[in-house]
Tab-separated table of C-alpha atoms in Angstrom:
chain	number	residue	atom	x	y	z
Z	1	UNK	CA	19.418	-15.073	-19.075
Z	2	UNK	CA	19.583	-11.450	-19.432
Z	3	UNK	CA	16.293	-11.384	-21.359
Z	4	UNK	CA	13.192	-13.490	-21.846
Z	5	UNK	CA	12.210	-15.591	-24.817
Z	6	UNK	CA	13.394	-18.652	-26.613
Z	7	UNK	CA	16.986	-19.487	-26.120
Z	8	UNK	CA	19.204	-22.177	-27.973
Z	9	UNK	CA	22.747	-23.280	-27.867
Z	10	UNK	CA	25.007	-26.240	-28.688
Z	11	UNK	CA	27.120	-27.761	-26.005
Z	12	UNK	CA	30.019	-29.779	-27.266
Z	13	UNK	CA	31.308	-32.837	-25.349
Z	14	UNK	CA	34.932	-33.728	-25.972
Z	15	UNK	CA	36.448	-36.946	-24.890
Z	16	UNK	CA	39.085	-39.331	-25.510
Z	17	UNK	CA	36.827	-42.151	-26.669
Z	18	UNK	CA	36.559	-43.766	-30.261
Z	19	UNK	CA	33.408	-41.593	-31.476
Z	20	UNK	CA	35.302	-38.226	-31.099
Z	21	UNK	CA	33.295	-34.998	-29.646
Z	22	UNK	CA	29.659	-34.875	-29.948
Z	23	UNK	CA	27.145	-32.076	-29.732
Z	24	UNK	CA	24.020	-31.602	-27.734
Z	25	UNK	CA	21.249	-29.186	-28.758
Z	26	UNK	CA	19.921	-27.145	-25.726
Z	27	UNK	CA	16.692	-25.003	-25.908
Z	28	UNK	CA	14.733	-23.254	-23.182
Z	29	UNK	CA	12.154	-20.775	-22.668
Z	30	UNK	CA	13.690	-18.007	-20.352
Z	31	UNK	CA	11.327	-15.494	-18.351
Z	32	UNK	CA	12.511	-12.705	-16.366
Z	33	UNK	CA	11.009	-11.987	-12.914
Z	34	UNK	CA	10.110	-8.409	-13.431
Z	35	UNK	CA	10.126	-5.498	-10.878
Z	36	UNK	CA	7.348	-4.936	-8.519
Z	37	UNK	CA	6.081	-1.098	-8.067
Z	38	UNK	CA	4.079	-0.012	-4.968
Z	39	UNK	CA	1.638	3.140	-5.545
Z	40	UNK	CA	0.547	5.580	-5.024
Z	41	UNK	CA	4.216	6.898	-4.309
Z	42	UNK	CA	4.173	8.532	-1.901
Z	43	UNK	CA	1.240	7.034	-0.020
Z	44	UNK	CA	-0.654	9.712	1.773
Z	45	UNK	CA	-3.853	9.120	3.986
Z	46	UNK	CA	-4.229	12.899	4.464
Z	47	UNK	CA	-5.998	14.014	7.694
Z	48	UNK	CA	-7.980	11.378	9.702
Z	49	UNK	CA	-9.877	12.368	13.032
Z	50	UNK	CA	-8.905	10.483	16.272
Z	51	UNK	CA	-11.390	7.548	16.651
Z	52	UNK	CA	-11.850	7.252	13.007
Z	53	UNK	CA	-10.148	5.045	10.391
Z	54	UNK	CA	-9.482	5.488	6.809
Z	55	UNK	CA	-8.802	2.434	4.354
Z	56	UNK	CA	-7.116	2.895	1.108
Z	57	UNK	CA	-5.780	0.573	-1.429
Z	58	UNK	CA	-2.269	0.095	-2.210
Z	59	UNK	CA	-1.562	-0.970	-5.686
Z	60	UNK	CA	1.066	-3.674	-6.391
Z	61	UNK	CA	2.221	-3.876	-10.125
Z	62	UNK	CA	4.465	-6.329	-12.002
Z	63	UNK	CA	6.281	-4.158	-14.279
Z	64	UNK	CA	7.176	-7.196	-16.495
Z	65	UNK	CA	5.750	-7.940	-19.834
Z	66	UNK	CA	3.332	-10.768	-20.649
Z	67	UNK	CA	6.361	-13.247	-21.278
Z	68	UNK	CA	7.800	-12.607	-18.042
Z	69	UNK	CA	7.256	-14.467	-14.915
Z	70	UNK	CA	4.382	-13.752	-12.165
Z	71	UNK	CA	5.859	-12.094	-8.970
Z	72	UNK	CA	5.267	-13.868	-5.726
Z	73	UNK	CA	4.866	-11.403	-2.706
Z	74	UNK	CA	5.641	-13.329	0.390
Z	75	UNK	CA	5.454	-10.425	2.975
Z	76	UNK	CA	3.884	-6.983	3.425
Z	77	UNK	CA	5.435	-5.052	6.420
Z	78	UNK	CA	5.234	-1.622	7.885
Z	79	UNK	CA	8.216	-0.191	9.339
Z	80	UNK	CA	8.896	2.980	11.446
Z	81	UNK	CA	8.158	4.514	14.757
Z	82	UNK	CA	4.343	4.568	14.310
Z	83	UNK	CA	3.576	1.183	12.769
Z	84	UNK	CA	0.546	0.228	15.047
Z	85	UNK	CA	-1.328	3.182	13.323
Z	86	UNK	CA	-1.506	1.105	10.104
Z	87	UNK	CA	-2.811	-2.230	9.345
Z	88	UNK	CA	-2.786	-4.277	6.147
Z	89	UNK	CA	-6.455	-5.815	5.702
Z	90	UNK	CA	-6.148	-9.766	5.248
Z	91	UNK	CA	-4.614	-11.016	2.221
Z	92	UNK	CA	-3.778	-14.338	0.621
Z	93	UNK	CA	-0.136	-15.263	1.517
Z	94	UNK	CA	1.547	-15.447	-0.963
Z	95	UNK	CA	0.074	-12.959	-3.200
Z	96	UNK	CA	0.704	-13.552	-6.952
Z	97	UNK	CA	0.969	-10.592	-9.379
Z	98	UNK	CA	0.816	-11.625	-12.895
Z	99	UNK	CA	3.308	-10.171	-15.672
Z	100	UNK	CA	2.228	-6.797	-16.509
Z	101	UNK	CA	-0.762	-6.636	-14.254
Z	102	UNK	CA	-1.854	-5.241	-10.825
Z	103	UNK	CA	-3.358	-6.085	-7.540
Z	104	UNK	CA	-4.611	-4.105	-4.597
Z	105	UNK	CA	-4.322	-4.525	-0.808
Z	106	UNK	CA	-6.333	-2.578	1.429
Z	107	UNK	CA	-4.503	-0.616	4.293
Z	108	UNK	CA	-6.180	0.997	7.192
Z	109	UNK	CA	-4.885	4.146	9.160
Z	110	UNK	CA	-6.189	4.731	12.642
Z	111	UNK	CA	-4.474	7.464	14.174
Z	112	UNK	CA	-4.403	7.239	18.234
Z	113	UNK	CA	-3.471	11.009	18.642
Z	114	UNK	CA	-2.826	14.197	16.771
Z	115	UNK	CA	0.119	14.635	14.865
Z	116	UNK	CA	1.931	13.321	11.756
Z	117	UNK	CA	2.765	9.627	11.178
Z	118	UNK	CA	5.594	8.570	8.883
Z	119	UNK	CA	6.103	5.078	8.054
Z	120	UNK	CA	7.179	2.787	5.106
Z	121	UNK	CA	5.309	-0.040	3.497
Z	122	UNK	CA	7.691	-2.756	2.323
Z	123	UNK	CA	6.779	-5.639	0.030
Z	124	UNK	CA	9.195	-8.816	-0.077
Z	125	UNK	CA	8.992	-10.765	-3.309
Z	126	UNK	CA	10.856	-12.789	-5.847
Z	127	UNK	CA	11.119	-9.925	-8.309
Z	128	UNK	CA	14.467	-8.214	-9.203
Z	129	UNK	CA	13.964	-5.297	-6.841
Z	130	UNK	CA	12.879	-7.003	-3.575
Z	131	UNK	CA	12.135	-5.315	-1.241
Z	132	UNK	CA	9.790	-2.752	-2.869
Z	133	UNK	CA	9.331	0.195	-0.551
Z	134	UNK	CA	7.013	3.232	-0.398
Z	135	UNK	CA	6.849	6.137	1.998
Z	136	UNK	CA	3.542	6.430	4.020
Z	137	UNK	CA	2.332	9.457	5.682
Z	138	UNK	CA	-0.936	10.194	7.504
Z	139	UNK	CA	-1.926	12.765	10.033
Z	140	UNK	CA	-4.246	12.506	12.939
Z	141	UNK	CA	-6.441	15.531	13.675
Z	142	UNK	CA	-8.877	16.376	16.601
Z	143	UNK	CA	-12.389	15.101	15.693
Z	144	UNK	CA	-15.033	17.736	15.066
Z	145	UNK	CA	-17.306	17.379	17.665
Z	146	UNK	CA	-21.114	18.251	18.087
Z	147	UNK	CA	-21.586	21.873	18.652
Z	148	UNK	CA	-21.595	23.161	22.187
Z	149	UNK	CA	-24.869	24.909	23.257
Z	150	UNK	CA	-24.778	27.399	26.271
Z	151	UNK	CA	-27.682	28.283	28.317
Z	152	UNK	CA	-27.495	31.866	29.647
Z	153	UNK	CA	-28.669	30.945	33.265
Z	154	UNK	CA	-28.407	33.782	35.788
Z	155	UNK	CA	-26.177	36.093	33.549
Z	156	UNK	CA	-26.923	39.227	31.775
Z	157	UNK	CA	-30.004	39.058	29.338
Z	158	UNK	CA	-29.116	38.439	25.760
Z	159	UNK	CA	-30.460	41.319	23.760
Z	160	UNK	CA	-32.564	40.326	20.775
Z	161	UNK	CA	-31.785	36.731	20.969
Z	162	UNK	CA	-34.216	36.042	18.008
Z	163	UNK	CA	-32.026	38.074	15.726
Z	164	UNK	CA	-28.628	36.611	17.049
Z	165	UNK	CA	-29.901	32.883	16.631
Z	166	UNK	CA	-32.078	33.397	13.599
Z	167	UNK	CA	-35.277	32.557	15.356
Z	168	UNK	CA	-38.811	33.729	14.004
Z	169	UNK	CA	-40.683	36.219	15.738
Z	170	UNK	CA	-43.184	33.637	16.959
Z	171	UNK	CA	-40.793	32.130	19.695
Z	172	UNK	CA	-41.078	33.684	23.086
């Protein structure tokens, strides 16, 4: 069917027997498998320091209406050159997304080195637009370390260190 809802038809069976043709009433309740949308699109993790991780929710929305079918998601995949930087958190398989509703799956980005990472997330499902795909980006940046303190040993004297470092006059 091209649309959901109650459907009916009459099937006429013709034959060469004595009783002539006869009709059969047909009725069905049709549902559509809607489309699945992945969001946010594009999916951007922003900047994450090397050694850190950031977990964000990926939202899967069944764009169907209440009379449409649930969508069964049978796979979530990461594709691209840097797939090992991204990981879907454990989820039930298959995922069921009720018509007109959304679910979320957490995804973690853990950059191994500085630079921009571009991949795609894909969801394979029984909706009409399978696979659903969203572009993903994240940037690995150098961590902000602890401040480095230097002690001026055997070097020239620092003039007025209290003023430079904001020390009180009681430090000597």
